[in-house]
Short mmCIF file of C-alpha atoms in Angstrom, two decimals:
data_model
loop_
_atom_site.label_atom_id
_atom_site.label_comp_id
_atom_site.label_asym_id
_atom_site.label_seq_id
_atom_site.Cartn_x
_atom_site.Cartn_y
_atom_site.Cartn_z
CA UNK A 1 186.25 62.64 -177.33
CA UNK A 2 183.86 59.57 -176.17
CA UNK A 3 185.85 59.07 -173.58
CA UNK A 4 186.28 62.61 -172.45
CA UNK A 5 182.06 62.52 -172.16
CA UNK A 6 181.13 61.83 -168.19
CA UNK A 7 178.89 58.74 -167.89
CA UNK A 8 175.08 60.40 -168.61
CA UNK A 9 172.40 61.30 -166.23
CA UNK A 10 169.19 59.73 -168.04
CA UNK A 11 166.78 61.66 -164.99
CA UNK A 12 168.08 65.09 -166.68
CA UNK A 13 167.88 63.75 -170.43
CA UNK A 14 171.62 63.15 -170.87
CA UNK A 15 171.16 60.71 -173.28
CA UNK A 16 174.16 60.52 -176.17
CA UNK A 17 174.66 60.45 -179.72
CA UNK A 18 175.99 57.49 -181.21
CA UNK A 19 179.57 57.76 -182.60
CA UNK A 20 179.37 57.90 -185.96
CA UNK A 21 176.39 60.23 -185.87
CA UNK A 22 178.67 62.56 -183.94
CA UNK A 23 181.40 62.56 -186.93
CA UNK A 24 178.55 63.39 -189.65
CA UNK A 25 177.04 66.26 -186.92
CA UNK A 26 180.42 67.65 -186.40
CA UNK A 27 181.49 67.68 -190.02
CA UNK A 28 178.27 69.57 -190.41
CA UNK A 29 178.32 72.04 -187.88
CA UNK A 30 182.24 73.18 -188.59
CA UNK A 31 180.69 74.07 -192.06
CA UNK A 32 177.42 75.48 -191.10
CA UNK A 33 179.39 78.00 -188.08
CA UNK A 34 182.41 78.18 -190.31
CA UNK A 35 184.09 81.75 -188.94
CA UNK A 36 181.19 82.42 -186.49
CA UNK A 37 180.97 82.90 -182.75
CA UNK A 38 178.48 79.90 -181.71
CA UNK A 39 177.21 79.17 -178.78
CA UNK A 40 176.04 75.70 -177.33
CA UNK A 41 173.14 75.66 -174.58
CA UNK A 42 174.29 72.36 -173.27
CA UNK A 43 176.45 70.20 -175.41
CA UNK A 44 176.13 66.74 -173.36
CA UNK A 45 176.57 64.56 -176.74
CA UNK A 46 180.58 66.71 -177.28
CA UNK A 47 179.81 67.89 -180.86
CA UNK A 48 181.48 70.71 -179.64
CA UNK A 49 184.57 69.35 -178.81
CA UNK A 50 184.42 67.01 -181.91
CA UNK A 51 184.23 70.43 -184.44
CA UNK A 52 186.76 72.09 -182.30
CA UNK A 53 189.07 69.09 -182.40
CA UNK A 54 188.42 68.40 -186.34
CA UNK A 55 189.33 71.48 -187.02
CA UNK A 56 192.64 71.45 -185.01
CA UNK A 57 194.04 68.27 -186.00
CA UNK A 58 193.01 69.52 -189.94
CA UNK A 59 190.62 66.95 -190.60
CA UNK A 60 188.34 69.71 -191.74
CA UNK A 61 188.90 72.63 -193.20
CA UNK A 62 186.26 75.00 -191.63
CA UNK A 63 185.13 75.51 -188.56
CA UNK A 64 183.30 78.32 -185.48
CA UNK A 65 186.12 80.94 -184.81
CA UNK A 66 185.21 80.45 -181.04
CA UNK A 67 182.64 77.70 -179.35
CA UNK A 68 181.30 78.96 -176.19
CA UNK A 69 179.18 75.69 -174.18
CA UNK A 70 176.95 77.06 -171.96
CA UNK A 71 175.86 73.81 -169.41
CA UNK A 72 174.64 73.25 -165.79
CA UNK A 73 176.55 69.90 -165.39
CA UNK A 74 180.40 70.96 -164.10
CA UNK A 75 180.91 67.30 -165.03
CA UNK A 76 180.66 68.46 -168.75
CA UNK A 77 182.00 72.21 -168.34
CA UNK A 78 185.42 70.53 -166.87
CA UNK A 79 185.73 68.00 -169.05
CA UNK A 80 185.58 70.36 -171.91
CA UNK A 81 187.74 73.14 -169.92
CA UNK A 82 190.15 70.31 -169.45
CA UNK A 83 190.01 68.85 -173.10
CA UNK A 84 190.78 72.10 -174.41
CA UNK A 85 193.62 72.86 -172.28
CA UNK A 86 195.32 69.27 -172.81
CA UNK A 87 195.10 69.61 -176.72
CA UNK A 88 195.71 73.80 -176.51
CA UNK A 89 192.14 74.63 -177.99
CA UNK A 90 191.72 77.44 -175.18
CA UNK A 91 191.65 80.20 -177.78
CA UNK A 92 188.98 78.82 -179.69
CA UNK A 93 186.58 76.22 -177.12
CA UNK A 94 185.24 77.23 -173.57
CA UNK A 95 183.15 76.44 -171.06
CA UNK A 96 180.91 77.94 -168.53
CA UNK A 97 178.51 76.79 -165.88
CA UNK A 98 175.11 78.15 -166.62
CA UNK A 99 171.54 76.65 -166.30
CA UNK A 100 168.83 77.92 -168.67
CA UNK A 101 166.20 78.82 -166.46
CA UNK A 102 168.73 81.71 -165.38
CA UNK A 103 169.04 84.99 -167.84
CA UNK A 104 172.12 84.50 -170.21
CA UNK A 105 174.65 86.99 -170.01
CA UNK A 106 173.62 89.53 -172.58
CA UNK A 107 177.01 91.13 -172.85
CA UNK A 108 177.74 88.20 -174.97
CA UNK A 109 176.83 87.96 -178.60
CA UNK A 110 177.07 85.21 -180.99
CA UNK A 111 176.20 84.68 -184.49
CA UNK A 112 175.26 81.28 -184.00
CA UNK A 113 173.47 78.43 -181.33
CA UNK A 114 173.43 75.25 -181.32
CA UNK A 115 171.37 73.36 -178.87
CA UNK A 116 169.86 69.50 -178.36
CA UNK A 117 167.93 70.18 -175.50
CA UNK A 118 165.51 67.68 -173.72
CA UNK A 119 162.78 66.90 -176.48
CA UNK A 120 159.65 67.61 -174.77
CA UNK A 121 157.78 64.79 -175.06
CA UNK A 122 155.58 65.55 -171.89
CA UNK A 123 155.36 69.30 -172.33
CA UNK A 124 154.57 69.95 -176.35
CA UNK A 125 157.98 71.18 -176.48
CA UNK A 126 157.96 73.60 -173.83
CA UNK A 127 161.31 72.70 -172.38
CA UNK A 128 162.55 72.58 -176.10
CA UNK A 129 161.21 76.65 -176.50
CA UNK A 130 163.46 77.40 -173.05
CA UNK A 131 166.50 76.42 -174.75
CA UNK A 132 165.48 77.61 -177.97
CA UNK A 133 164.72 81.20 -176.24
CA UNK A 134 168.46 81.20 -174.93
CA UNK A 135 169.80 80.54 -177.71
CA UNK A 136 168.08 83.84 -179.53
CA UNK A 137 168.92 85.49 -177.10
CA UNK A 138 172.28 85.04 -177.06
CA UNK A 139 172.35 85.66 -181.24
CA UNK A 140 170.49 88.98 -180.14
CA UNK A 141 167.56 87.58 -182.00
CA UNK A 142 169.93 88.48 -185.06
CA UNK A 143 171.52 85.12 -186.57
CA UNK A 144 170.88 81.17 -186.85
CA UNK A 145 170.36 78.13 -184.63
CA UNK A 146 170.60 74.42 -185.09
CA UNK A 147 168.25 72.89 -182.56
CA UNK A 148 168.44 68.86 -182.65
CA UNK A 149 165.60 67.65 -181.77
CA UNK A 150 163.23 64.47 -182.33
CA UNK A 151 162.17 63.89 -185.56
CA UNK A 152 158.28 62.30 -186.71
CA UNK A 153 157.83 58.84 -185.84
CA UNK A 154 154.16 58.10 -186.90
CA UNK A 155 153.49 55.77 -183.70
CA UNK A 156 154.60 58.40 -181.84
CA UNK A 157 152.07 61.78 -181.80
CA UNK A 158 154.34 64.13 -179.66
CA UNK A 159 156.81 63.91 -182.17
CA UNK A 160 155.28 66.11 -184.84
CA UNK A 161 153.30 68.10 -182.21
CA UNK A 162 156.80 69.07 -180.79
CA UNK A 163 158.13 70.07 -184.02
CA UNK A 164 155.15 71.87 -185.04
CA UNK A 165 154.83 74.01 -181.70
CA UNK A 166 159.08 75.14 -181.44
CA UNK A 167 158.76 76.35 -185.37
CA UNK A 168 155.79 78.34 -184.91
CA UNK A 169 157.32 79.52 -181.69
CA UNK A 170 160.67 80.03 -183.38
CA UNK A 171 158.40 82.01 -186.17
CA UNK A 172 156.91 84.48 -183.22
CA UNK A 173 160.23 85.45 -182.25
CA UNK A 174 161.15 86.92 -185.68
CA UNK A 175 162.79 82.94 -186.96
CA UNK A 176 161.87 81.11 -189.83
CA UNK A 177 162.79 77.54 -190.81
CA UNK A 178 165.91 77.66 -193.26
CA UNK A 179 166.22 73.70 -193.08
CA UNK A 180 164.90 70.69 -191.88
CA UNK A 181 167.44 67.41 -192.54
CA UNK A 182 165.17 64.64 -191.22
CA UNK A 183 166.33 61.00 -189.46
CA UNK A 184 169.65 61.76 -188.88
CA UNK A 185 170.73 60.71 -185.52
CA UNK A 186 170.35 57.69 -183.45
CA UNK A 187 171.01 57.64 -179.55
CA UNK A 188 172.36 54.84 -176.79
CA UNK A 189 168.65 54.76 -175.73
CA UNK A 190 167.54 51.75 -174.72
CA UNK A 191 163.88 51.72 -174.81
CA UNK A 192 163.62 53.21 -178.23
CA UNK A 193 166.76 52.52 -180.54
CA UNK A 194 165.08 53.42 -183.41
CA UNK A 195 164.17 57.13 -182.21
CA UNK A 196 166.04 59.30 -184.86
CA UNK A 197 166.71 63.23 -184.12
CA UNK A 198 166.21 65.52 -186.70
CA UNK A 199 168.42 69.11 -187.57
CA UNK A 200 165.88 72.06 -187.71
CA UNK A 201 168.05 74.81 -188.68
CA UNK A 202 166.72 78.57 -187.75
CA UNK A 203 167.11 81.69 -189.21
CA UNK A 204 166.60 85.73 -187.87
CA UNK A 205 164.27 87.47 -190.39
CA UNK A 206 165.95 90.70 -191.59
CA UNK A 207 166.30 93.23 -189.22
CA UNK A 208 164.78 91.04 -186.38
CA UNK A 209 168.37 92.26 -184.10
CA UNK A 210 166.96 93.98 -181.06
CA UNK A 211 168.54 94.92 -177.31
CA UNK A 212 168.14 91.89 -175.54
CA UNK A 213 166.59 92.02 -171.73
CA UNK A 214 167.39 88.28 -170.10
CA UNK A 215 164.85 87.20 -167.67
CA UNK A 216 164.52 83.79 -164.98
CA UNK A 217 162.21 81.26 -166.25
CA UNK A 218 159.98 80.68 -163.20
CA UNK A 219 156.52 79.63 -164.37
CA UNK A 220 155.22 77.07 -162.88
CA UNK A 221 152.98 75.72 -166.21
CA UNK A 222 156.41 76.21 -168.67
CA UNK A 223 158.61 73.81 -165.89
CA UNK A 224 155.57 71.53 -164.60
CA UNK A 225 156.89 68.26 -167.21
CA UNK A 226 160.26 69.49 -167.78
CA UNK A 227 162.04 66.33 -167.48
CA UNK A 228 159.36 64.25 -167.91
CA UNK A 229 155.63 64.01 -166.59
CA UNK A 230 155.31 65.41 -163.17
CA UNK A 231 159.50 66.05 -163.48
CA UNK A 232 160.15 69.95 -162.44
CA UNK A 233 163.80 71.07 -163.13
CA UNK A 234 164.42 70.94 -158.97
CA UNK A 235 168.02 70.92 -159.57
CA UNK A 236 170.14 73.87 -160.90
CA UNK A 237 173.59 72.32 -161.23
CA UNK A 238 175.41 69.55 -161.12
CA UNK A 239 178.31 69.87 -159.26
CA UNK A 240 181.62 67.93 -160.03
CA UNK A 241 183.00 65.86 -157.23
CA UNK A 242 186.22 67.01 -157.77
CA UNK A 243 189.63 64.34 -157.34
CA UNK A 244 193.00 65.00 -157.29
CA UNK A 245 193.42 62.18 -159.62
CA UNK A 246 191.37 63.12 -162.95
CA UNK A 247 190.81 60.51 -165.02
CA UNK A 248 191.79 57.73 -163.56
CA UNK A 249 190.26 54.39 -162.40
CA UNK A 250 188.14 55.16 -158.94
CA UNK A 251 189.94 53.62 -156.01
CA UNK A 252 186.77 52.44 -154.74
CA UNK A 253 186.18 50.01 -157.75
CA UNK A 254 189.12 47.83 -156.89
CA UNK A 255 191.34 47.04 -153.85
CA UNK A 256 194.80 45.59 -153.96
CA UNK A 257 195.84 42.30 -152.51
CA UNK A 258 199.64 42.02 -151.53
CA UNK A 259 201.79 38.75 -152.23
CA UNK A 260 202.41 37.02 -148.46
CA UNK A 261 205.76 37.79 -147.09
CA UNK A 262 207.79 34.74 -147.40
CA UNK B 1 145.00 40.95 -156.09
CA UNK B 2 141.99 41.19 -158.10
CA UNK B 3 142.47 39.53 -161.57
CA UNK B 4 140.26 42.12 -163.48
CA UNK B 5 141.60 44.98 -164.98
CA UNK B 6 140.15 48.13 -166.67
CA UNK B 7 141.01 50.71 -169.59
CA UNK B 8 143.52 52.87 -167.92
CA UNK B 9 144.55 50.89 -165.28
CA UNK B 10 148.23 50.67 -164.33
CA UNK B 11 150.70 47.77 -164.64
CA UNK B 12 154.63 47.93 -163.82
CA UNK B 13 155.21 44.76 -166.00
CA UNK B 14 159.19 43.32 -165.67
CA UNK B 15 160.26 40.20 -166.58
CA UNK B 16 162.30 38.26 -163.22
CA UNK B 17 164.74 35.51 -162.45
CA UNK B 18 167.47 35.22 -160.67
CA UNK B 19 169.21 38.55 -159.36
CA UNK B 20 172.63 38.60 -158.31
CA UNK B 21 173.02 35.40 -158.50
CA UNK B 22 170.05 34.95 -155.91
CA UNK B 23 167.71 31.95 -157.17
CA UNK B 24 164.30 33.77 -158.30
CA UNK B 25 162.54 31.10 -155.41
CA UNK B 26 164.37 32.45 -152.85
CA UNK B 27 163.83 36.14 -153.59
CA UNK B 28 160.18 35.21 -153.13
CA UNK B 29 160.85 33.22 -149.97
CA UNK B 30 163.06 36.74 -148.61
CA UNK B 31 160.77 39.31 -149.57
CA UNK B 32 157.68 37.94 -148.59
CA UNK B 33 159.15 36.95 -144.91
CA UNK B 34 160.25 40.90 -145.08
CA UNK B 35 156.69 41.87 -145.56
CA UNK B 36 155.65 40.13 -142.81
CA UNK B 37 158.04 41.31 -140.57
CA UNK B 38 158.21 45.06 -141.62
CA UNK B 39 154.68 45.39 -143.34
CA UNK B 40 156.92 46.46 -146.66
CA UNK B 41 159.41 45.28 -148.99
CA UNK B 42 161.82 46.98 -151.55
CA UNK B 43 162.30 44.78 -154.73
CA UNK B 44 165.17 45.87 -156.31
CA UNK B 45 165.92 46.40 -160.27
CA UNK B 46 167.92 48.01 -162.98
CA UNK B 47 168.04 49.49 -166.44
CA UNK B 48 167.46 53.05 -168.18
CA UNK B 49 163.65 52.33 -168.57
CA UNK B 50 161.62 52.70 -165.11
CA UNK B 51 163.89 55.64 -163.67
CA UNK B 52 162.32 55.52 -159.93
CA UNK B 53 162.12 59.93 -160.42
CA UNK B 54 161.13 60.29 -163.95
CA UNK B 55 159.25 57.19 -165.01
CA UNK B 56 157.90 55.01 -162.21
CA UNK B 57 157.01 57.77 -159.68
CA UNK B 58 155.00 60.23 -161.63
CA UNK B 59 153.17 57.05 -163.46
CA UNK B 60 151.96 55.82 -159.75
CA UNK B 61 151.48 59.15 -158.35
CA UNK B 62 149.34 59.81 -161.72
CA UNK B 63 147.76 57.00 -161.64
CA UNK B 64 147.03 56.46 -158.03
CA UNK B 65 145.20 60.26 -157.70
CA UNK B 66 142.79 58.53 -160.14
CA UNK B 67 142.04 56.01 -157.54
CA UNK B 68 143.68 53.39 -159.46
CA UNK B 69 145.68 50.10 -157.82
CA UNK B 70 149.39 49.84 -158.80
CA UNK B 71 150.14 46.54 -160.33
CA UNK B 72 153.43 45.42 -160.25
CA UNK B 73 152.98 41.78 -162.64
CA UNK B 74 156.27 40.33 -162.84
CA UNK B 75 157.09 37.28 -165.52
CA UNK B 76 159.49 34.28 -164.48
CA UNK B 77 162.46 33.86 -166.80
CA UNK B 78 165.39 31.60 -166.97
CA UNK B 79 167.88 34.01 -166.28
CA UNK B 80 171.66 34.76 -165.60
CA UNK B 81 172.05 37.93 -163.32
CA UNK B 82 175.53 37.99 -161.71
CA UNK B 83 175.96 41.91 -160.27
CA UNK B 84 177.56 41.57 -157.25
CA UNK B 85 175.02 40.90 -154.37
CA UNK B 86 176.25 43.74 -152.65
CA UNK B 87 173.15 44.82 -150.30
CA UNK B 88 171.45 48.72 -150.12
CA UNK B 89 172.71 50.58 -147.09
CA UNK B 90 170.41 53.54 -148.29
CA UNK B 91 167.71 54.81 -150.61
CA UNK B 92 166.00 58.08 -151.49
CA UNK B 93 163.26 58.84 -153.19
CA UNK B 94 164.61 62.29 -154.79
CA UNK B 95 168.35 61.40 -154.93
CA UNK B 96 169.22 64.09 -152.93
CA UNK B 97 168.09 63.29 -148.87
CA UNK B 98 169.19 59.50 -148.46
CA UNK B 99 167.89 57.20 -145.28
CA UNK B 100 169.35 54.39 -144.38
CA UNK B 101 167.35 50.57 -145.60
CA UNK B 102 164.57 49.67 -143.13
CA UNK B 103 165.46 47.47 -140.54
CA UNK B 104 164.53 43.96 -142.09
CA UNK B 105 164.55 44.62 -145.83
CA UNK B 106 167.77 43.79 -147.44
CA UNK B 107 168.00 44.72 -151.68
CA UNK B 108 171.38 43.32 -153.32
CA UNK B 109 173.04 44.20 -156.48
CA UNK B 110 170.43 46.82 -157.81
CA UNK B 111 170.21 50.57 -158.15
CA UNK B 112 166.64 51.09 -158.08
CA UNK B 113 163.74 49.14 -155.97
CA UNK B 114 159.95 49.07 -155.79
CA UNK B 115 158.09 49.55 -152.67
CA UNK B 116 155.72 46.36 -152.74
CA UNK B 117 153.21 44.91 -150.82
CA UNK B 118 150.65 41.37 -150.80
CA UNK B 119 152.82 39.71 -152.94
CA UNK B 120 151.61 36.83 -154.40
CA UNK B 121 152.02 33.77 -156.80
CA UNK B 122 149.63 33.50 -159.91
CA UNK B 123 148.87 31.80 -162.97
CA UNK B 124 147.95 35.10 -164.76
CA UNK B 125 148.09 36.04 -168.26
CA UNK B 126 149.39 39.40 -169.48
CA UNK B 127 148.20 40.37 -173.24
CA UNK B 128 150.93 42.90 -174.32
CA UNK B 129 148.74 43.93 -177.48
CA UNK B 130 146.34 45.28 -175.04
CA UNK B 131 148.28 47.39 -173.12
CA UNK B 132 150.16 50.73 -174.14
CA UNK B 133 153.42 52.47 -172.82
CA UNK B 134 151.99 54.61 -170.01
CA UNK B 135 154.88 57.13 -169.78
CA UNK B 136 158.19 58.64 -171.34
CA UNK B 137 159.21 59.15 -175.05
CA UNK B 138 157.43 56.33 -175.98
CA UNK B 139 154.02 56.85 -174.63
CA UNK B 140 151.19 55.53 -176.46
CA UNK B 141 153.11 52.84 -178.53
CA UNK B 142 151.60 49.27 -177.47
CA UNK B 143 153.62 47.14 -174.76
CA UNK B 144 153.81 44.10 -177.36
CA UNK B 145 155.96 46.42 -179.97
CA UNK B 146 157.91 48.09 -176.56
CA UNK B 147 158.66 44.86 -174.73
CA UNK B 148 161.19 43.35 -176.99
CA UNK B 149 165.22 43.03 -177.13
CA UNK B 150 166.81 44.76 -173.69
CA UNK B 151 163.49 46.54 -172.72
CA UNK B 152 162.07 44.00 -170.23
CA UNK B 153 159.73 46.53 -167.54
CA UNK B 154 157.88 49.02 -168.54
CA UNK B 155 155.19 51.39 -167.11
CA UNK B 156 151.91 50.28 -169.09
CA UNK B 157 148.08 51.20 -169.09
CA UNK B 158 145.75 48.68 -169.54
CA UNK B 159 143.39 48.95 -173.02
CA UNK B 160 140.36 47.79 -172.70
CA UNK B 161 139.04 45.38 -170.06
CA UNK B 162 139.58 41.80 -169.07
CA UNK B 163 140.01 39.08 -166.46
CA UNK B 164 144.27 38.46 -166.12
CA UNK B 165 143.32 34.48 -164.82
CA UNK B 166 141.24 33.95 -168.02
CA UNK B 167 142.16 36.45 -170.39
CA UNK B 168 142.92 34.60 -174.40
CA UNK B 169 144.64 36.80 -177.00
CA UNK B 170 145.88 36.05 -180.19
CA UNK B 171 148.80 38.30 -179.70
CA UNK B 172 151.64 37.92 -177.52
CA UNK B 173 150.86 37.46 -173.96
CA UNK B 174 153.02 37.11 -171.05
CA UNK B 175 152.83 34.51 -168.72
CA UNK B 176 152.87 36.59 -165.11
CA UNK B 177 153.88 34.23 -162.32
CA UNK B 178 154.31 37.41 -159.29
CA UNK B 179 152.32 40.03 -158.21
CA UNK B 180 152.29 42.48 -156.08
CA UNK B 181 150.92 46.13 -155.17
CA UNK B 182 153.17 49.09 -155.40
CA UNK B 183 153.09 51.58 -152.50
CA UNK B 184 154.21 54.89 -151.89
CA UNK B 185 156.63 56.43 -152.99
CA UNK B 186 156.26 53.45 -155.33
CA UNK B 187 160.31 53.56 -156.52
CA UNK B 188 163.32 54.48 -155.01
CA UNK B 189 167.18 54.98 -155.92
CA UNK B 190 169.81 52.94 -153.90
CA UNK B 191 173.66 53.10 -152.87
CA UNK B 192 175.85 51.21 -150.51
CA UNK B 193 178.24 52.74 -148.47
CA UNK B 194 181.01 52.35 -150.95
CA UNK B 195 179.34 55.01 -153.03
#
């Protein structure tokens, strides 16, 4: 499943999970969605081919009824598409192209999202609250969420400001915090190995199910430090450069050198 | 370069030697004969930590509205670097509209390079304790506790005020043997035609 991942972007935040973190994570979420229709905004780490896969080869016992990954990298939407068609998960895990800052497709409804979007370190959390938003929406503001994000490091202030500002945003859209499982996950991130995520797990009040109306995120002041300080989202895909040979070492890493005739 | 530095002043500190397999002496030599002819140089560089479009151009920009100088102080090491010296044939600032390497500046073996100016040798001394991380998830946290393991550059703010020829500190304190001035658009991405 690591090496189904495509090599990470760090200017978008594609930043990965370390391995064994991912086996604890996906053990987790296959009970937490067991039987549900969950939906990932993003999924750049492959928990959700990890629960999908657990699940099929029996490792565990539970596990979503269908994962739908919602991501604006075709890198990751075709290496998922393909994963699931090579091990015959097409009934239950499925990709699409989609960027957040485009309304989700409200036909849809889930029970369930799961998201580990970029942690907002130079917004307060703002681009954490897009992906957050999506994810409600796509529950019909009626179900729970699992949102990954950075957990309090004392040295570092945005931390705790972050998770302050997405739970009282999550509580103005009808969410309250079911569970909080601190220092869980470490990353491949260089400058700051001993950054731990945190799970904050969401949950609808009763009766907060409405009719959903999707809208563009467009403001200027929510995308100013999306990526970073002075980083605006100016990119709404990535595109895969597609190759007839999948998979396979790029020709333009070696070149061959023949024996001389004799 | 002027040795004195301010609270809030900017520093691109990275730690230097040789580069693919180029002796750290004859980078200087290159890049300063560069400047000369074509008023610029790129110096190029690596790792996840100064991104050219995320980390190093929004701390210049940031910085440089203030009216601040960009510092680029670099640190001698003994070093192995053996990437291919396979030279730039373009850069971008925004990694999508590319432009071919100016005439006269050649980068090898690096994905990312600064856009320097008056660089110059120096006895200077860096005190990490009185600097912080200017940018990125770890903003705020002091350069001596950031600078350690793979992490050698980092976008940092100066705390307080001092002299860099004459500065004493009981804390670490790096022993900066380059400088130069950072110029707009202060970082860019490479590739070589390969790519």
């Amino acid at each position: 499943m690591i090496q189904n991942r495509p090599r990470p972007l760090r200017e978008f935040d594609q930043i990965y999970m370390k391995a064994a973190d991912m086996v604890f994570q996906s053990e987790l979420v296959s009970r937490w969605a067991d039987g549900s229709k969950l939906a990932f905004l993003g999924d750049g780490d492959s928990i959700s081919v990890s629960v999908a896969y657990l699940k099929a080869r029996g490792i565990v016992d539970r596990g979503p009824a269908t994962i739908t990954v919602f991501d604006f990298d075709e890198r990751m939407v075709g290496a998922i598409n393909r994963f699931a068609d090579r091990e015959g998960l097409q009934e239950i895990l499925y990709a699409v192209l989609y960027n957040c800052l485009d309304p989700v497709p409200v036909t849809l409804k889930f029970d369930r999202f799961y998201t580990n979007p970029p942690w907002g370190a130079s917004n307060g959390g703002e681009s954490v609250k897009v992906f957050v938003e999506r994810g409600m929406e796509l529950v019909h503001f009626d179900g729970e969420g699992l949102v990954v994000i950075a957990d309090r490091d004392d040295d570092l202030p945005w931390t705790a400001d972050v998770l302050a500002n997405v739970q009282e945003f999550a509580s103005s859209k009808g969410f309250y915090v079911s569970c909080l499982m601190p220092g869980l996950h470490s990353y491949h991130l260089d400058d700051n190995p001993e950054l731990r995520s945190c799970n904050l797990m969401l949950r609808s009040r009763p009766g907060n199910g409405r009719e959903v109306t999707s809208h563009a995120v467009r403001d200027p002041d929510r995308l100013r430090n999306f990526y970073g300080e002075g980083v605006a989202p100016a990119v709404r895909y990535i595109r895969e450069r597609h190759r007839v040979d999948y998979g396979k070492a790029l020709d333009i890493e070696y070149q061959l050198e023949l024996w001389a005739e004799a | 370069m002027i040795e004195h530095v301010d609270e809030g002043d900017a520093i691109l500190y990275m730690k230097i030697g040789t580069h693919a397999t180029e002796p750290l002496d004859d980078i200087i030599a290159r890049k300063k004969q560069e400047i000369s002819d074509a008023g610029f140089s790129m110096w190029g560089y690596g790792g996840n930590t100064c991104h050219p479009r995320t980390t190093v151009q929004p701390f210049a920009s940031s910085h440089a509205a203030e009216g601040r100088v960009i510092r680029l102080l670099m640190q001698p090491m003994h070093s192995n670097h053996f990437a291919d010296p396979v030279p730039a044939d373009e850069y971008s600032v925004d990694g999508l509209r590319w432009l071919p390497v100016p005439a006269g500046i050649e980068v090898r073996g690096s994905r990312f390079a600064l856009c320097i100016r008056n660089l110059e040798q120096v006895h200077w001394k860096l005190p990490l304790e009185a600097t912080r991380v200017a940018i990125g998830n770890c903003r705020g946290r002091r350069g001596s506790l950031y600078i350690k393991g793979r992490v050698d550059k980092a976008c940092l703010e100066v705390v307080g005020s001092y002299d860099l020829e004459s500065v004493s500190s009981a804390g670490p304190v790096a022993e900066i043997g380059l400088v130069a001035e950072l110029i707009k658009p202060y970082s860019v991405l490479l590739r070589s035609d390969q790519e």
